[in-house]
Coordinates of C-alpha atoms in Angstrom, one line a residue:
X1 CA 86.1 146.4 117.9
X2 CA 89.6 145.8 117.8
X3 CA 91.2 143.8 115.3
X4 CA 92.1 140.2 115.2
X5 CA 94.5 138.8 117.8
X6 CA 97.7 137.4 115.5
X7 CA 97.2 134.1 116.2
X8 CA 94.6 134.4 114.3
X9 CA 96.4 136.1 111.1
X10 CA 99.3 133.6 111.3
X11 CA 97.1 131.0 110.9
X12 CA 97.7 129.9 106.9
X13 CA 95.0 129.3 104.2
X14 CA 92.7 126.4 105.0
X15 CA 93.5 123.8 102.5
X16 CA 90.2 121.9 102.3
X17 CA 87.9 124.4 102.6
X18 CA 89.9 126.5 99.6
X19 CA 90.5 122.9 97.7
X20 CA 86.4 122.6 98.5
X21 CA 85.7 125.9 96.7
X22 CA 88.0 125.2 94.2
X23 CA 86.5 122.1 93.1
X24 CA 82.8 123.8 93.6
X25 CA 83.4 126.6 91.3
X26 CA 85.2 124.4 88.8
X27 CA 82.2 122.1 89.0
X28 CA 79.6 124.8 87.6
X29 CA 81.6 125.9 84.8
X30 CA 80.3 124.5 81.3
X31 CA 81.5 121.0 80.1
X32 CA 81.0 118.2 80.8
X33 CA 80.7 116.8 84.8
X34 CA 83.4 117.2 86.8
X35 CA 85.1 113.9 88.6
X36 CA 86.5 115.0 92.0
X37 CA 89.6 112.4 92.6
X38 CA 91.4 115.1 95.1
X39 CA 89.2 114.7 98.5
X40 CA 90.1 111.8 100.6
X41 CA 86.5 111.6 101.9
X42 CA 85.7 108.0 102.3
X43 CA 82.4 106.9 100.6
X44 CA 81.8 103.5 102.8
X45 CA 80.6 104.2 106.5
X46 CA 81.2 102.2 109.2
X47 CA 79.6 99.0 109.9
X48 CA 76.0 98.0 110.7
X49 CA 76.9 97.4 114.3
X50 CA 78.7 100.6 115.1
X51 CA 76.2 102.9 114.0
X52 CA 73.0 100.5 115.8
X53 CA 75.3 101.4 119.1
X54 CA 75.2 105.0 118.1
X55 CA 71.1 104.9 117.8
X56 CA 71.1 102.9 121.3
X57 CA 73.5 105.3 122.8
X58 CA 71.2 107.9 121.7
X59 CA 68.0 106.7 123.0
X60 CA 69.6 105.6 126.4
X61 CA 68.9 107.5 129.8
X62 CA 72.3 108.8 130.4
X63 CA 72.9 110.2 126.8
X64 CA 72.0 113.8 127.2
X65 CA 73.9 114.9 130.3
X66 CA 77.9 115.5 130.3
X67 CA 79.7 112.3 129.3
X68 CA 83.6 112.0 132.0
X69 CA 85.7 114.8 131.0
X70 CA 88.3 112.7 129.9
X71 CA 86.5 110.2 128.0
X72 CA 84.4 106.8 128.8
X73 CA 86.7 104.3 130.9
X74 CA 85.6 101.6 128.5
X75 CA 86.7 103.4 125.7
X76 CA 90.1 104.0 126.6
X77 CA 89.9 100.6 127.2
X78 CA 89.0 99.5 124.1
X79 CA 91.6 101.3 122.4
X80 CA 94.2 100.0 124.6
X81 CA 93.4 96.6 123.6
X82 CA 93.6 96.9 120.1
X83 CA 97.1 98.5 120.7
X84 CA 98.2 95.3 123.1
X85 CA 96.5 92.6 120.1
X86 CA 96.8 94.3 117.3
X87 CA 99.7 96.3 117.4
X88 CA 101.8 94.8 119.9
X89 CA 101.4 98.0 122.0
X90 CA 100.6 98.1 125.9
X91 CA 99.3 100.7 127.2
X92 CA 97.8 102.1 130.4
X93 CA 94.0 103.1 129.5
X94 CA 94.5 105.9 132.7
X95 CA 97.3 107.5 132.1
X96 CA 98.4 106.7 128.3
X97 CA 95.5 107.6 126.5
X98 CA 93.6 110.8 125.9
X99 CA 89.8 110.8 124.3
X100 CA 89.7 113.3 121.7
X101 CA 87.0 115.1 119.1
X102 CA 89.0 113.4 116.0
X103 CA 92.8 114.1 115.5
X104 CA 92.3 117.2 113.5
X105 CA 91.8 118.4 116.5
X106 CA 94.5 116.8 117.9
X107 CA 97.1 118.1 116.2
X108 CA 96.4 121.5 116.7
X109 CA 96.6 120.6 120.9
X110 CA 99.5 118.6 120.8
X111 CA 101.4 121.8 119.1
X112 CA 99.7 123.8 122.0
X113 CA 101.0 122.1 124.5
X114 CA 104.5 120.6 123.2
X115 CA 105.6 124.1 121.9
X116 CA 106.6 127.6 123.6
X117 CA 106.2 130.6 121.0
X118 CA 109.7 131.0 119.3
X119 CA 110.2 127.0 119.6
X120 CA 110.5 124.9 116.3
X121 CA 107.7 122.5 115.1
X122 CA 109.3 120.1 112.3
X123 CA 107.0 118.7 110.1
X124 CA 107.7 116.1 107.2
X125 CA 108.3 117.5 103.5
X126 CA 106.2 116.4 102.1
X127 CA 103.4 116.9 105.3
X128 CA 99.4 116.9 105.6
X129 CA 98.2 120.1 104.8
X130 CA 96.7 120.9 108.6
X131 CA 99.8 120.6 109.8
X132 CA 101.3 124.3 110.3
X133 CA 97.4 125.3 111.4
X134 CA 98.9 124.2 114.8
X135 CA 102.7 125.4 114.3
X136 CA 101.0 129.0 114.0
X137 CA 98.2 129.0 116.3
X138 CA 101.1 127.9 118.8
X139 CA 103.5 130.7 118.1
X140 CA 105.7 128.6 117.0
X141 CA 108.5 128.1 114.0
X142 CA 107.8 125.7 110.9
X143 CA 111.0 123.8 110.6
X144 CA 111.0 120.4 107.5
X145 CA 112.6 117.4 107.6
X146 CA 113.2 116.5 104.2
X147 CA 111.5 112.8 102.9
X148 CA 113.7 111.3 100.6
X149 CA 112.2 109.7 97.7
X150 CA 115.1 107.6 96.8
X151 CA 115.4 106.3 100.7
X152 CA 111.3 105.2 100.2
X153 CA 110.0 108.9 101.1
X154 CA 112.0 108.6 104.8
X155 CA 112.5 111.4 107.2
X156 CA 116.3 112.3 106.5
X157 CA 117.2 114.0 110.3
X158 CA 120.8 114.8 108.9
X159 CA 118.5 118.0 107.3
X160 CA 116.6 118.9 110.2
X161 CA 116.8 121.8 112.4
X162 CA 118.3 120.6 115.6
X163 CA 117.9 123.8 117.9
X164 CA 114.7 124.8 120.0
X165 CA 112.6 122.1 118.6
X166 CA 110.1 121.4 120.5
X167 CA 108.1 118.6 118.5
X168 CA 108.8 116.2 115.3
X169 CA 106.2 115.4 113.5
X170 CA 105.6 112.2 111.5
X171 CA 102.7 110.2 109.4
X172 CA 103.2 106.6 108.4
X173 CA 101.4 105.4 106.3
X174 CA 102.0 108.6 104.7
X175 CA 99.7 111.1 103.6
X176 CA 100.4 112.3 100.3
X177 CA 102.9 110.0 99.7
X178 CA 101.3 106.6 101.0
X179 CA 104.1 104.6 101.9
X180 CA 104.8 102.7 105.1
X181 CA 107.1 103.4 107.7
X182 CA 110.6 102.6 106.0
X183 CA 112.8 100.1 107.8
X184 CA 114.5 102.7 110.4
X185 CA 112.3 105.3 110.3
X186 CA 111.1 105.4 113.8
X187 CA 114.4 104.3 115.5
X188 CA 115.9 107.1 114.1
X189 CA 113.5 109.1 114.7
X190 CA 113.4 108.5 118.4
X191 CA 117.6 108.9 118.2
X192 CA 116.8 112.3 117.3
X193 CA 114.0 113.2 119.9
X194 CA 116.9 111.8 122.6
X195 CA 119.7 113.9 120.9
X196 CA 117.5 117.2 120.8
X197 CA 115.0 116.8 123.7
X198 CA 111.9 117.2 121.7
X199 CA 108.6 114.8 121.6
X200 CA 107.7 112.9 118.4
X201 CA 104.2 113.0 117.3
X202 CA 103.0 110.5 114.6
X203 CA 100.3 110.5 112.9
X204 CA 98.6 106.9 112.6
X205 CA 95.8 107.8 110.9
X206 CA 95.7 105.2 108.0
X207 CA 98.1 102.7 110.2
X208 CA 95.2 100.1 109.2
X209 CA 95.1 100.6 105.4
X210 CA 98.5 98.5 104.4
X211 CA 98.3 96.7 101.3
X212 CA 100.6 93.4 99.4
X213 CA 100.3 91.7 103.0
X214 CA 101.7 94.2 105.2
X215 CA 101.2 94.2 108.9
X216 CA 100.1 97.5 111.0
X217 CA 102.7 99.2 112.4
X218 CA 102.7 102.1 115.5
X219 CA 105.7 104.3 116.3
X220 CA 104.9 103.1 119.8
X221 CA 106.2 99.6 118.9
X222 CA 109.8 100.6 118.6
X223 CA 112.1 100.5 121.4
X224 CA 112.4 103.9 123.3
X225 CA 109.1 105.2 121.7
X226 CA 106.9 105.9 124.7
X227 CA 109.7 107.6 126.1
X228 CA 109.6 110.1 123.6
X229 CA 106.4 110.5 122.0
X230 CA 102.6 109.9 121.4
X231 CA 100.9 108.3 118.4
X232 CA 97.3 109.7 116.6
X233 CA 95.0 107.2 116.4
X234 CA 91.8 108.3 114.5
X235 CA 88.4 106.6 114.4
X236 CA 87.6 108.0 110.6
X237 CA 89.8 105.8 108.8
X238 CA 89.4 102.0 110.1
X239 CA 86.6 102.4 110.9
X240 CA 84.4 104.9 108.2
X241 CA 83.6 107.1 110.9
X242 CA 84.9 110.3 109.4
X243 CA 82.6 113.3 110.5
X244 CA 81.9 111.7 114.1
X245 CA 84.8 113.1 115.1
X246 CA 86.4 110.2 117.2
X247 CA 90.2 109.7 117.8
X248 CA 92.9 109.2 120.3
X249 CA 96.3 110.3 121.5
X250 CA 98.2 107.5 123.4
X251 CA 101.7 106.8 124.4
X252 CA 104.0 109.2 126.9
X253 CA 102.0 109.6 129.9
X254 CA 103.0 112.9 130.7
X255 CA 101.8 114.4 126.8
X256 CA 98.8 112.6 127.5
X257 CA 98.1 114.6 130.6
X258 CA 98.9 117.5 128.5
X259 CA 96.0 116.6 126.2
X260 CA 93.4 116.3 128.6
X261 CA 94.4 119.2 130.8
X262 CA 93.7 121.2 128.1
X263 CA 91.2 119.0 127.3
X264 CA 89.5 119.8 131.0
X265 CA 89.3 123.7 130.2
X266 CA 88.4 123.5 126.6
X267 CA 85.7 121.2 125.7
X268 CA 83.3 119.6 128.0
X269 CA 83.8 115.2 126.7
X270 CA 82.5 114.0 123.8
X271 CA 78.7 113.0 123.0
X272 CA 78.6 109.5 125.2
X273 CA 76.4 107.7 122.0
X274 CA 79.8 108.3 120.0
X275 CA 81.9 107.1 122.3
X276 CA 79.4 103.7 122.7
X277 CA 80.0 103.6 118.8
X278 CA 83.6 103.7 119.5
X279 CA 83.4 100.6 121.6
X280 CA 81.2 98.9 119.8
X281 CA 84.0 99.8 116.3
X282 CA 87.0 98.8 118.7
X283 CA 85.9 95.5 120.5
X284 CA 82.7 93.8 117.3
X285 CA 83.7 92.3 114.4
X286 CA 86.7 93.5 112.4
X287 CA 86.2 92.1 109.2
X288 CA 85.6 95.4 107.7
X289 CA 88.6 97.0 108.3
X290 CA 90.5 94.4 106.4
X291 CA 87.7 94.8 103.8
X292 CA 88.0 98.2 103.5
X293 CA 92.3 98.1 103.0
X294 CA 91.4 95.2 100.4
X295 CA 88.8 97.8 98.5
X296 CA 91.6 100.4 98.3
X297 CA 94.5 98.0 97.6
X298 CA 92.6 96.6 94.6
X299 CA 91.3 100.5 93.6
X300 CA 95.2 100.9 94.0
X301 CA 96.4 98.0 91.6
X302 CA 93.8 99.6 88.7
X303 CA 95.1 103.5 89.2
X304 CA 98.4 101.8 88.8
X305 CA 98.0 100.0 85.9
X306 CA 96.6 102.8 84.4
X307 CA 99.2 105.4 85.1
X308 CA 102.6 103.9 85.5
X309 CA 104.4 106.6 86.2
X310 CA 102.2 106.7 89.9
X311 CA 104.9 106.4 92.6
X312 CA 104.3 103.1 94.3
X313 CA 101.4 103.0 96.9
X314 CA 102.2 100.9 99.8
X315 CA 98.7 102.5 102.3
X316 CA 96.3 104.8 103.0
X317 CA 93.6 105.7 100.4
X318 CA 96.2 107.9 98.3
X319 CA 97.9 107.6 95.2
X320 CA 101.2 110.1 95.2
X321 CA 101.7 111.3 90.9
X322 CA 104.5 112.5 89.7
X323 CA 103.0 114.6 86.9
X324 CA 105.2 114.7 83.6
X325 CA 106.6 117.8 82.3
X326 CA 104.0 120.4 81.5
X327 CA 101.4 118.8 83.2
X328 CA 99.9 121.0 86.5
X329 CA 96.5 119.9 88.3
X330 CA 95.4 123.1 86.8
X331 CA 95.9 121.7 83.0
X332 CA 94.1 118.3 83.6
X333 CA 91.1 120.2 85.1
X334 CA 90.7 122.1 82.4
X335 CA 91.6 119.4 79.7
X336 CA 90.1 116.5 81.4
X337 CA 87.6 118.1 84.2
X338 CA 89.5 115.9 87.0
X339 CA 90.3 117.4 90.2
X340 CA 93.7 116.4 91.7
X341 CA 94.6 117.6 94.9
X342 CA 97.4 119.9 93.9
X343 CA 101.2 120.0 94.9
X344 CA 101.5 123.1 96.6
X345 CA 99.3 121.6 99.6
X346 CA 101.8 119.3 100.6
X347 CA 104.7 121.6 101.6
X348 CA 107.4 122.3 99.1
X349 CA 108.5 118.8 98.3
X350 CA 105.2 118.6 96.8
X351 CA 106.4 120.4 93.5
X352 CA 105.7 118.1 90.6
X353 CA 103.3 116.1 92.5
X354 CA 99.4 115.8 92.7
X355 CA 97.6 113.4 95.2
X356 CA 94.8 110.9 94.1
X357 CA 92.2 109.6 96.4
X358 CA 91.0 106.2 96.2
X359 CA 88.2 106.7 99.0
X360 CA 85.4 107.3 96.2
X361 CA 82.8 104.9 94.3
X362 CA 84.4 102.3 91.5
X363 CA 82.6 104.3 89.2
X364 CA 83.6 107.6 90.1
X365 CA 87.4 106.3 89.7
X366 CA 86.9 104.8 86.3
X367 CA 85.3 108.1 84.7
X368 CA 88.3 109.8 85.9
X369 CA 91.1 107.1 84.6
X370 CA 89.2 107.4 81.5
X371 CA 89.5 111.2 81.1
X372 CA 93.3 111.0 82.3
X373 CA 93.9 108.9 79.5
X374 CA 93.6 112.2 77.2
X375 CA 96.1 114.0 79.4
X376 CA 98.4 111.0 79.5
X377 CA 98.7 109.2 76.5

């Protein structure tokens, strides 16, 4: 057999399956149990009503043949209305919004088809750890833009490559360092899509979990956006439907047909059931997504009152540490058996860092704020 095609050795280390291993191997070590506070794996599913659509779906006549290629009409729907009332957003559910197995998923495709090999993908520093997976299966080059802590952890384009890029990547709020979008952000980062030609892709993954009375808000609100870019919306989130592998890309028509070209010679639509979960997720009751950024806001206010050196978190299910001198993930593991996820993940603004998750049990949290105490006094 020959060997592996290159696209295949460019590919980096796999973050969460390494960070996974990690953790296991660390967990059957001798001591006392180990508290994992490094996964962002959200313990709470989604509501009663969402998964009662799933069993329904699943019992229905039409659930075991091929659901549209591009995705149930109502679903695209759905989405589309919760961009126009929620986010202030319209969209067209035909041509501005691609059905997609989760956004993992996504962003690996939208590097495919935004980027030529040799082009530049920038990503933010600090970025998502999934993030060059597509820059590299895509041929492409990793270029940064720089997030500056003292400017609220925003993109600084003055630092950014500005030649052959192909696509600017984005996350607010931001995953590790789980702030909102700071005032500007997105105008300037459509000024720079305009100046250089490429396409912004932002991740909206957590765009529902904002705390201290913030208000949702999508790239695709800002003047100029659909013009330029698409937006990630993912199911997992909101919702608790990680692991059904549910999401969206919406905004510029003509990425969007991108998407589910590829879409048409890759994959074969999603399990129709989901997609009735979706539906039901997008257009029942939303209590629980405000619920469920209330749990993490008040999980927030105790991690923060416990370590106050924690860099302010202002969404997602993060906390962003700056560790003191001469502390590493690595020393509180083996001082205080607490997995952080560790700095190096996060690109190389990351140094000094570690990332906290908040998407676990009370309890779970409290052992671990209990053990930190003997790393930080």
């Amino acid at each position: 057999m020959r060997a592996r095609p290159q696209r295949l050795e460019r590919l980096p280390e796999q973050y969460f399956g390494a960070l996974l291993a990690r953790v296991a191997a660390a967990a059957a070590l001798d001591g006392e149990p180990l508290v994992d506070l490094g996964r962002g794996n959200p313990e709470t599913g989604p509501p009663q009503h969402v998964i009662a659509a799933l069993v329904r779906g699943a019992g229905g006549p039409s659930a075991h043949g091929y659901a549209p290629f591009r995705g149930l009409p109502e679903l695209r729907e759905a989405i589309a209305a919760r961009y126009r009332d929620v986010y202030g957003v319209e969209l067209d559910p035909v041509h501005e919004v691609a059905v997609v197995p989760g956004t993992k998923t996504a962003i690996v495709e939208l590097a495919l088809v935004l980027a030529e090999r040799g082009d530049t993908i920038v990503l933010p520093d600090p970025y998502y750890p999934d993030y060059p997976s597509g820059v590299a299966l895509a041929g492409a080059r990793l270029g940064t833009v720089p997030l500056e802590r003292d400017a609220g952890w925003a993109p600084d384009f003055e630092q950014a490559p500005r030649e052959d890029i192909a696509a600017v990547y984005l996350n607010y709020p931001s995953n590790p360092c789980a702030v909102a979008a700071p005032d500007g952000a997105f105008e300037d980062a459509v000024g720079f899509a305009r100046e250089t030609g490429c396409a912004i892709v932002h991740d909206f993954a957590y765009g529902d979990l904002v705390f201290d009375g913030r208000s949702p808000q999508s790239f695709l609100a800002t003047d100029g956006a659909k013009e330029v870019g698409v937006e990630m919306f993912s199911m997992s989130k909101s919702y608790g439907m990680a692991g059904w592998r549910l999401g969206f890309v919406v905004g510029n028509a003509d990425v969007v047909e991108r998407i589910n070209l590829l879409s048409d010679h890759a994959r074969v639509g999603i399990f129709r059931p989901i997609q009735d979960a979706g539906i039901a997720a997008l257009e029942g009751p939303q209590a629980s997504v405000a619920e469920r950024a209330a749990t993490y806001e008040r999980r927030r206010d105790r991690v923060l009152r416990e370590l106050p050196f924690a860099s302010p978190s202002e969404g997602t299910f993060y906390v962003w540490l700056e560790l003191p001198d001469g502390v590493t993930v690595e020393t509180i593991l083996a001082a205080a058996r607490v997995a952080l996820s560790p700095r190096e993940a996060f690109g190389s603004r990351g140094a000094g860092w570690a990332r906290l998750t908040l998407a676990g049990p009370d309890e779970t949290l409290e052992r671990g704020l209990d053990r930190l105490a003997r790393v930080f006094p």
